[in-house]
Amino acid sequence: VGIKGLPVVGTLTVGQQFELFGFTAPISNYNTFIEGALDSSISPQRSTGFRFHNQAFENSLQWSLGYFWGGSDSYGDDKDNDGVNVITGRITGLPIYQEGDMLLHVGMSFSNRHLRGDATEFKSKPMANLAEEYVLTSTSPDDLLLVGFELGFAWQSLHAQLEYVHYDVSAIDGASDATFSGWYLQFGYFLTGETRPYSGKNGMWSRVTPLKNAFGEEGGYGAWEAKARIQMIDGNDDDVTGNELMNFALGVNWYLNSATRVMLEYVFSDLESDAGD
């Protein structure tokens, strides 16, 4: 449930919801690739709590700040919560914005998670949700700090984005502190001349509308987009071994209209572990 139009804080949302963290936060349905760029263990997902969200300077600045009680799963089950609490925030801006031609997006997210020693996993799959978790590190943090940086760029039919997340574990007594990281860089190009839309309300990409719908009265072919991504997940630290995974992806998207798309991707993954590459 939410309330809009509050002074200063804008919108208040209360209940089970996504924590806003990163450029490809799960609330967006308009990501370029089928799978999110960073797995759920690296970027926060759903939690129960409340969040404020607002915009300023004609939607050129967006921010959100929320308090959540961690320990809830994706279905909102937090009956066993034992004092775990989370503060997550995000701020983004548009230092350059020329509608329909060029934009530069910058942003930063953080999530401070007081977990009281609850078992936590840093894990990642090779951009395929049905695959195994090739990066897997188990920790028991007293506190966990996630810091993310994001860049987005669009110029006519070309668009790109970059994200980096730093994962800092302050372990309970008797366990080792650790730091992990993940990053990706991706590009997209519309072969049919469209530009990548942007939502100033959420600070994210928005819905693609083809210049001419496929099979429409105007006889168009829809929008065709070529795409590429490189991704690196490092689950190793001095006293912790969780593997290192590099993913390369190429693909194409076909937007038949603003509500329908077909997505095809090929992913090549390179794993480095104690057992060999």
Short mmCIF file of C-alpha atoms in Angstrom, two decimals, residues 39 41-42 121-126 132-139 179-183 231-247 269-277:
data_model
loop_
_atom_site.label_atom_id
_atom_site.label_comp_id
_atom_site.label_asym_id
_atom_site.label_seq_id
_atom_site.Cartn_x
_atom_site.Cartn_y
_atom_site.Cartn_z
CA ASP A 39 22.26 -12.31 -9.09
CA SER A 41 22.53 -12.67 -3.62
CA ILE A 42 24.56 -9.72 -4.92
CA GLU A 121 25.60 -16.79 0.58
CA PHE A 122 27.36 -14.85 -2.16
CA LYS A 123 26.50 -16.83 -5.29
CA SER A 124 26.07 -16.49 -9.03
CA LYS A 125 24.84 -18.48 -12.01
CA PRO A 126 26.15 -18.07 -15.58
CA GLU A 132 24.15 -24.40 -11.34
CA GLU A 133 25.59 -21.80 -8.98
CA TYR A 134 29.22 -21.81 -10.08
CA VAL A 135 30.18 -19.04 -7.65
CA LEU A 136 29.19 -19.98 -4.10
CA THR A 137 30.61 -18.55 -0.87
CA SER A 138 28.97 -19.02 2.54
CA THR A 139 29.57 -16.45 5.29
CA THR A 179 35.08 -8.67 0.43
CA PHE A 180 33.57 -9.80 -2.89
CA SER A 181 32.61 -7.94 -6.03
CA GLY A 182 30.65 -8.11 -9.25
CA TRP A 183 30.50 -5.92 -12.32
CA GLN A 231 30.19 -9.80 -16.66
CA MET A 232 32.64 -10.65 -13.88
CA ILE A 233 31.75 -12.18 -10.49
CA ASP A 234 34.58 -12.62 -7.95
CA GLY A 235 33.71 -14.81 -4.95
CA ASN A 236 37.29 -15.16 -3.69
CA ASP A 237 39.09 -13.42 -0.85
CA ASP A 238 42.26 -14.09 1.16
CA ASP A 239 40.69 -16.61 3.53
CA VAL A 240 37.63 -17.53 1.46
CA THR A 241 37.34 -19.41 -1.83
CA GLY A 242 34.12 -19.18 -3.78
CA ASN A 243 35.32 -19.23 -7.42
CA GLU A 244 35.52 -16.56 -10.11
CA LEU A 245 33.17 -16.44 -13.08
CA MET A 246 33.45 -14.47 -16.31
CA ASN A 247 30.44 -14.39 -18.66
CA SER A 269 31.08 -18.70 -19.30
CA ASP A 270 34.64 -19.14 -18.06
CA LEU A 271 35.05 -20.51 -14.51
CA GLU A 272 38.19 -20.33 -12.37
CA SER A 273 38.17 -22.49 -9.25
CA ASP A 274 40.48 -24.52 -7.02
CA ALA A 275 39.52 -27.55 -9.06
CA GLY A 276 40.82 -25.93 -12.26
CA ASP A 277 39.35 -23.79 -15.05
#
